[in-house]
PDB file of C-alpha atoms in Angstrom:
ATOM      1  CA  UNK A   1     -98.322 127.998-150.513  1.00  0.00           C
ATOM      2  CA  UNK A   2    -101.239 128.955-148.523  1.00  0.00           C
ATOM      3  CA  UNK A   3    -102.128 131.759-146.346  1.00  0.00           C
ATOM      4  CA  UNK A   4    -104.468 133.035-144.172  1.00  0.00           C
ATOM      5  CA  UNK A   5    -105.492 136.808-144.452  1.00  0.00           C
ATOM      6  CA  UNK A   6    -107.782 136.746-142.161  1.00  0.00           C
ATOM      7  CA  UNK A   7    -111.411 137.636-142.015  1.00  0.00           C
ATOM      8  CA  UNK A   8    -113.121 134.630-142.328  1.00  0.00           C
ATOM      9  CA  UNK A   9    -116.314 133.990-140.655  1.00  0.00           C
ATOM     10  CA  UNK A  10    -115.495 133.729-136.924  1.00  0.00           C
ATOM     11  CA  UNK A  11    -114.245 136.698-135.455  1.00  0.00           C
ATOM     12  CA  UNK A  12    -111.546 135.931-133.098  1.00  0.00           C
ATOM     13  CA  UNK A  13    -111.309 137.382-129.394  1.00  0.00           C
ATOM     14  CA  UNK A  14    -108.474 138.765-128.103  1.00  0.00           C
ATOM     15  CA  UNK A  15    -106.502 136.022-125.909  1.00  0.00           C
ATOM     16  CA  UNK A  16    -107.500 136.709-121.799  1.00  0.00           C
ATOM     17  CA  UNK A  17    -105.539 133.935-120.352  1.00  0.00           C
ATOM     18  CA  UNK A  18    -102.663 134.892-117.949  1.00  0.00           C
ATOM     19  CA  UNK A  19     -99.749 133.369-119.231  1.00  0.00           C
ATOM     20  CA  UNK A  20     -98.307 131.914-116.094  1.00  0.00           C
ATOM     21  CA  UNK A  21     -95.197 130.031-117.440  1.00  0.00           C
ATOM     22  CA  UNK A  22     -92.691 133.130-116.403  1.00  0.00           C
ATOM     23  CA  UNK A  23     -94.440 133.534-112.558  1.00  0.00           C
ATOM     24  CA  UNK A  24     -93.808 129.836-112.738  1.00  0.00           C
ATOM     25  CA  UNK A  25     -90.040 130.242-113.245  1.00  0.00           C
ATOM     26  CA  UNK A  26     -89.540 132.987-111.149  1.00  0.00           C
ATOM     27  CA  UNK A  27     -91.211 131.130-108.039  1.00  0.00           C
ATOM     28  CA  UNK A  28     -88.885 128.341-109.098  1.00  0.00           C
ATOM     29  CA  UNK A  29     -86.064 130.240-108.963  1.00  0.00           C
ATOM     30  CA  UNK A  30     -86.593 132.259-105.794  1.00  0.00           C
ATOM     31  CA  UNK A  31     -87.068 128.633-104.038  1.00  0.00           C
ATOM     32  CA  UNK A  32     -84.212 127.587-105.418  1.00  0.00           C
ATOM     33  CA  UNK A  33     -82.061 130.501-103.873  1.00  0.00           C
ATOM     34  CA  UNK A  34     -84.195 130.339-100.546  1.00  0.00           C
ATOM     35  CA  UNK A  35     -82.973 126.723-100.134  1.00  0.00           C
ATOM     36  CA  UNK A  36     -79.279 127.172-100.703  1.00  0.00           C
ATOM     37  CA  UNK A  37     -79.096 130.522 -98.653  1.00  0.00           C
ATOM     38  CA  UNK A  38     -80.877 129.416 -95.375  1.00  0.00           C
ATOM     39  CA  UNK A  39     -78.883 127.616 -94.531  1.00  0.00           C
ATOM     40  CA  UNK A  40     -76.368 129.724 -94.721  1.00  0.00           C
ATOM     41  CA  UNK A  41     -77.742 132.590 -92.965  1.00  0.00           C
ATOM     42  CA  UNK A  42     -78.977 130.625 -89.630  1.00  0.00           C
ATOM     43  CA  UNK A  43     -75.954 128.922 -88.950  1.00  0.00           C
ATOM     44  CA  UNK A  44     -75.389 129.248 -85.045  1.00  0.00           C
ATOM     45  CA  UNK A  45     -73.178 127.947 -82.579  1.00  0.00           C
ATOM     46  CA  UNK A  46     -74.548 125.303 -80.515  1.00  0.00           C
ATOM     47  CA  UNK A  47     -74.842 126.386 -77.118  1.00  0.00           C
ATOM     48  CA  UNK A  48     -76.840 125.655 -73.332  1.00  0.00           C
ATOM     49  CA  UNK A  49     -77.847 128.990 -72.116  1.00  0.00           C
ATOM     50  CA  UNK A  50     -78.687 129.574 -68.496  1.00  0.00           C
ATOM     51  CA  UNK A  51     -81.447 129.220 -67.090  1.00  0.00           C
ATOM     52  CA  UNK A  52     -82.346 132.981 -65.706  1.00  0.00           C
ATOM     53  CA  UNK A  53     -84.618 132.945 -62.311  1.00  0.00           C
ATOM     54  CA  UNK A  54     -84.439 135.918 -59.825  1.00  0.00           C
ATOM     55  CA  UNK A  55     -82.957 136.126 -56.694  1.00  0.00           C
ATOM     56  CA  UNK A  56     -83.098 138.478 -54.420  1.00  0.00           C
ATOM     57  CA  UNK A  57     -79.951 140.879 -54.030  1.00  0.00           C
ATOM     58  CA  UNK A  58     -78.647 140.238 -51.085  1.00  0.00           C
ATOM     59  CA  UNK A  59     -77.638 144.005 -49.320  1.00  0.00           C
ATOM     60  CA  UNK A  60     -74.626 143.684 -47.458  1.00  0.00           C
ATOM     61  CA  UNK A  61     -73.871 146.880 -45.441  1.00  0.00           C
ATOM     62  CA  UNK A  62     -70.463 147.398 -47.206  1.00  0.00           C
ATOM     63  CA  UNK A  63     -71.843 147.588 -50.637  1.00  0.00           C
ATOM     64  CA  UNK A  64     -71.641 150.760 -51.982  1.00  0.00           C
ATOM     65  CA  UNK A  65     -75.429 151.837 -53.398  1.00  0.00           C
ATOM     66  CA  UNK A  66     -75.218 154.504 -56.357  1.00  0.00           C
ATOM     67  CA  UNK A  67     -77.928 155.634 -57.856  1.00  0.00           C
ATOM     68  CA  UNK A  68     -77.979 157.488 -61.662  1.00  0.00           C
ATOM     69  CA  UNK A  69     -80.131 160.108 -63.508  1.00  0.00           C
ATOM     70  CA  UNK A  70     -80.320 162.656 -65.749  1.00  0.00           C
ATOM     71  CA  UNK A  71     -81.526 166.302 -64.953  1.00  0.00           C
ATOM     72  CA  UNK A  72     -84.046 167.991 -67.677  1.00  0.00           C
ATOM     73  CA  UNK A  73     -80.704 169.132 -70.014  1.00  0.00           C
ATOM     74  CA  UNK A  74     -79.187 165.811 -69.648  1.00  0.00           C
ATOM     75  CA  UNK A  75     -76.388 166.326 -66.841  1.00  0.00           C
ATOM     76  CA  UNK A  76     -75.907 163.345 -65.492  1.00  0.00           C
ATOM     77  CA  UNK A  77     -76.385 163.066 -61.617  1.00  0.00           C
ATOM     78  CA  UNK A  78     -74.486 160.749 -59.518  1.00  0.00           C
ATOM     79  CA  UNK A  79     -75.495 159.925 -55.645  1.00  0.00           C
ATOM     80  CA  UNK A  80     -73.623 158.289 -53.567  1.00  0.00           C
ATOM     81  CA  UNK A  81     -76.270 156.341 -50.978  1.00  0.00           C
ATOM     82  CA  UNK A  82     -78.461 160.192 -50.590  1.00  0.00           C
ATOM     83  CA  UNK A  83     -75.527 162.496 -51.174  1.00  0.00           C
ATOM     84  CA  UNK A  84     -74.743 163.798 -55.168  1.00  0.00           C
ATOM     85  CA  UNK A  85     -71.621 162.886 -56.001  1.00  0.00           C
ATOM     86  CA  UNK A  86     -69.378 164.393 -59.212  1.00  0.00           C
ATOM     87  CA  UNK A  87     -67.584 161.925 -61.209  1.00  0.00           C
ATOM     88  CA  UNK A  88     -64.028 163.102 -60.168  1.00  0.00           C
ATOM     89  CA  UNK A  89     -65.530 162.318 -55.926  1.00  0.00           C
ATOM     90  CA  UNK A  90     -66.838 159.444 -57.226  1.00  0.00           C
ATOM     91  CA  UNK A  91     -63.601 157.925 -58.557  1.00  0.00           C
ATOM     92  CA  UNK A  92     -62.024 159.220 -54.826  1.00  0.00           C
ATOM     93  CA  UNK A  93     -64.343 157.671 -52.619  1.00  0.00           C
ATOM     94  CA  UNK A  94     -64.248 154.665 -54.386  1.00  0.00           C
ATOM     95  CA  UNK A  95     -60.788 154.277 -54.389  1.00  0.00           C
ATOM     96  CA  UNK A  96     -60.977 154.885 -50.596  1.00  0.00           C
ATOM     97  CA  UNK A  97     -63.448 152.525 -49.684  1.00  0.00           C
ATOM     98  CA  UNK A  98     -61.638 150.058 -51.357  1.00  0.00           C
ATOM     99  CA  UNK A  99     -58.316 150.554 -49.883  1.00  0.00           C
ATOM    100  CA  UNK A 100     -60.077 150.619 -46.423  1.00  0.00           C
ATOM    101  CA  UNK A 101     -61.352 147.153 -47.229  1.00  0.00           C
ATOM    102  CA  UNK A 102     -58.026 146.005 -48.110  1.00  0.00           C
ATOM    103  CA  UNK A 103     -56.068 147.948 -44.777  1.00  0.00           C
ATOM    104  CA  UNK A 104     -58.628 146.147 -42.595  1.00  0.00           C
ATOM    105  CA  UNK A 105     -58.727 142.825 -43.993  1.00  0.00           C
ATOM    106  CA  UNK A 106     -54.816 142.589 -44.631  1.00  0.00           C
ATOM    107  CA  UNK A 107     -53.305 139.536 -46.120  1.00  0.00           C
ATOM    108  CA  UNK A 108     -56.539 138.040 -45.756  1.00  0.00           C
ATOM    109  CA  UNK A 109     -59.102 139.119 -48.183  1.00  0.00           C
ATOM    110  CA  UNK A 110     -60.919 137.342 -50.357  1.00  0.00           C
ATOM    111  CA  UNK A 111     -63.012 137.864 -53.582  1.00  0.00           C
ATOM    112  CA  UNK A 112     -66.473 137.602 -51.600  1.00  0.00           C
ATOM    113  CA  UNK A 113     -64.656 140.232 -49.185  1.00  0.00           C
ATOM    114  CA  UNK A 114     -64.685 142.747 -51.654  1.00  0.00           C
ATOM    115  CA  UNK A 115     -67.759 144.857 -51.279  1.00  0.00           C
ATOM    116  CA  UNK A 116     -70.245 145.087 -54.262  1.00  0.00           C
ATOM    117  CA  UNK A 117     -71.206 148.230 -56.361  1.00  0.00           C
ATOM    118  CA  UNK A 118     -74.985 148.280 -56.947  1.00  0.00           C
ATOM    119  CA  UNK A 119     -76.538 150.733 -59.180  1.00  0.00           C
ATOM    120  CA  UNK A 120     -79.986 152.165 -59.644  1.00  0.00           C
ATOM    121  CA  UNK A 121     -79.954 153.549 -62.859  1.00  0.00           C
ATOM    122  CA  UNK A 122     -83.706 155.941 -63.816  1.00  0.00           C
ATOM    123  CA  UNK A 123     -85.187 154.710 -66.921  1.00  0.00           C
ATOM    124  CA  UNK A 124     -84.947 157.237 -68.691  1.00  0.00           C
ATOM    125  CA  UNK A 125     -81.184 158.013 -68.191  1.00  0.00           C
ATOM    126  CA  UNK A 126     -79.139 158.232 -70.983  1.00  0.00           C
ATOM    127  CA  UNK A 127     -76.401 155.123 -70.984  1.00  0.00           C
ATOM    128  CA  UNK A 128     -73.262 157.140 -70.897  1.00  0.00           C
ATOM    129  CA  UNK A 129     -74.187 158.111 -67.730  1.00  0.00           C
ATOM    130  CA  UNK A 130     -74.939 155.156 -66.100  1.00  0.00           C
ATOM    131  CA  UNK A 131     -71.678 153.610 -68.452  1.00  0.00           C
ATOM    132  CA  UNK A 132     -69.620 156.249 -66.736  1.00  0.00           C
ATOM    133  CA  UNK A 133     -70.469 155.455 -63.676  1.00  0.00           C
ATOM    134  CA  UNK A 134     -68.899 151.276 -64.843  1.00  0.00           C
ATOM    135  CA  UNK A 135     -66.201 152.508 -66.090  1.00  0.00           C
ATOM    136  CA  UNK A 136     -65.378 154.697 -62.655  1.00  0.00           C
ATOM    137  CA  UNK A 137     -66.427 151.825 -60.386  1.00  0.00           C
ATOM    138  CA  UNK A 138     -64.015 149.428 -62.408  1.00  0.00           C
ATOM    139  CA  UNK A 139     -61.434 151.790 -62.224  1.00  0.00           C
ATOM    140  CA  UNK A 140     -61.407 152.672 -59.275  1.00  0.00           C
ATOM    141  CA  UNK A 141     -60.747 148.559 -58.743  1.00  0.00           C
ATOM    142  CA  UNK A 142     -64.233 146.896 -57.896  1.00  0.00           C
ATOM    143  CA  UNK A 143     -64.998 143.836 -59.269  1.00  0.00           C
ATOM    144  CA  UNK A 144     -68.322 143.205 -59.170  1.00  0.00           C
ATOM    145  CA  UNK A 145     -70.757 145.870 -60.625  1.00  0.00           C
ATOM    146  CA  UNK A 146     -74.673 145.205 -60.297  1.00  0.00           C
ATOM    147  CA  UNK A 147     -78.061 146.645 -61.755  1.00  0.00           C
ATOM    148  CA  UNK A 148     -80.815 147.368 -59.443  1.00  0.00           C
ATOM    149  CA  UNK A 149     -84.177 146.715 -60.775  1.00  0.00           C
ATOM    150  CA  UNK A 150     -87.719 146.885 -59.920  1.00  0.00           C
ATOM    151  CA  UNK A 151     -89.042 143.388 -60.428  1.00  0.00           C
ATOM    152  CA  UNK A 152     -92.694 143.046 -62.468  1.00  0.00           C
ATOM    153  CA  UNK A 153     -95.276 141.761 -60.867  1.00  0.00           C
ATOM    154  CA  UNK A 154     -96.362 137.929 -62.542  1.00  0.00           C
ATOM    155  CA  UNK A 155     -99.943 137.659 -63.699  1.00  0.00           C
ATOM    156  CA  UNK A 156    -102.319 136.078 -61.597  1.00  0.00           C
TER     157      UNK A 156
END
């Protein structure tokens, strides 16, 4: 039996090669996993979205213009065309309006008969104000509910 004690002739250095087998593996492995779970986590259902383009809201004199903001403690503000407007009036007037609609037109209303509610809602308004003022409007039994916004001007 031989064996080697060590100091020969040559000293030896110490080893400075980065022993990449385990990076190797690892990379391997994450791969692995990224393959099987992408799949998985972009799965969508296939759809056609609309196209969006703008048109121009069309103001008929029966729509009912609101307009929303919040005052500097956060009390939100409600006006009816110029006039501020409390949530309980709100729900009133609404109601009114629409049952004046409906006396007038009779038996013969339609769904495009039916004014629209447009709101103008200040940026920085909180949305449960501008959400109360939905959920009034709906209530109150108008359909269709629309945002007012200012459009951006396109790049020349």
């Amino acid at each position: 039996m031989a064996m080697s004690v060590g100091g020969g002739g040559a000293e030896e250095k110490p080893m400075s090669d980065i022993n990449t087998t385990p990076l190797v593996d690892v990379m391997l492995v994450l791969l692995i996993i990224f393959l099987i779970a992408i799949p998985v986590a972009i799965q969508s259902v296939e759809l056609e979205l609309p196209k969006v383009q703008f048109e121009p809201t069309v103001t008929k004199p029966e729509n009912v213009l609101l307009a929303v903001r919040a005052d500097e403690n956060g009390t939100c503000q409600v006006f009816w065309q110029m006039s501020p407007i409390t949530s309980t009036e709100l729900l009133d007037r609404a109601s009114d309006t629409l049952k004046a609609v409906v006396d007038r037109l009779g038996d013969n209303i339609k769904p495009d008969d039916i004014p629209e509610v447009h709101i103008r809602g200040d940026i920085n308004t909180p949305y449960k104000c501008i959400g109360g003022v939905i959920y009034t409007m709906q209530n109150a039994g108008f359909v269709k509910v629309g945002f007012i916004s200012q459009p951006s001007v396109a790049p020349q």
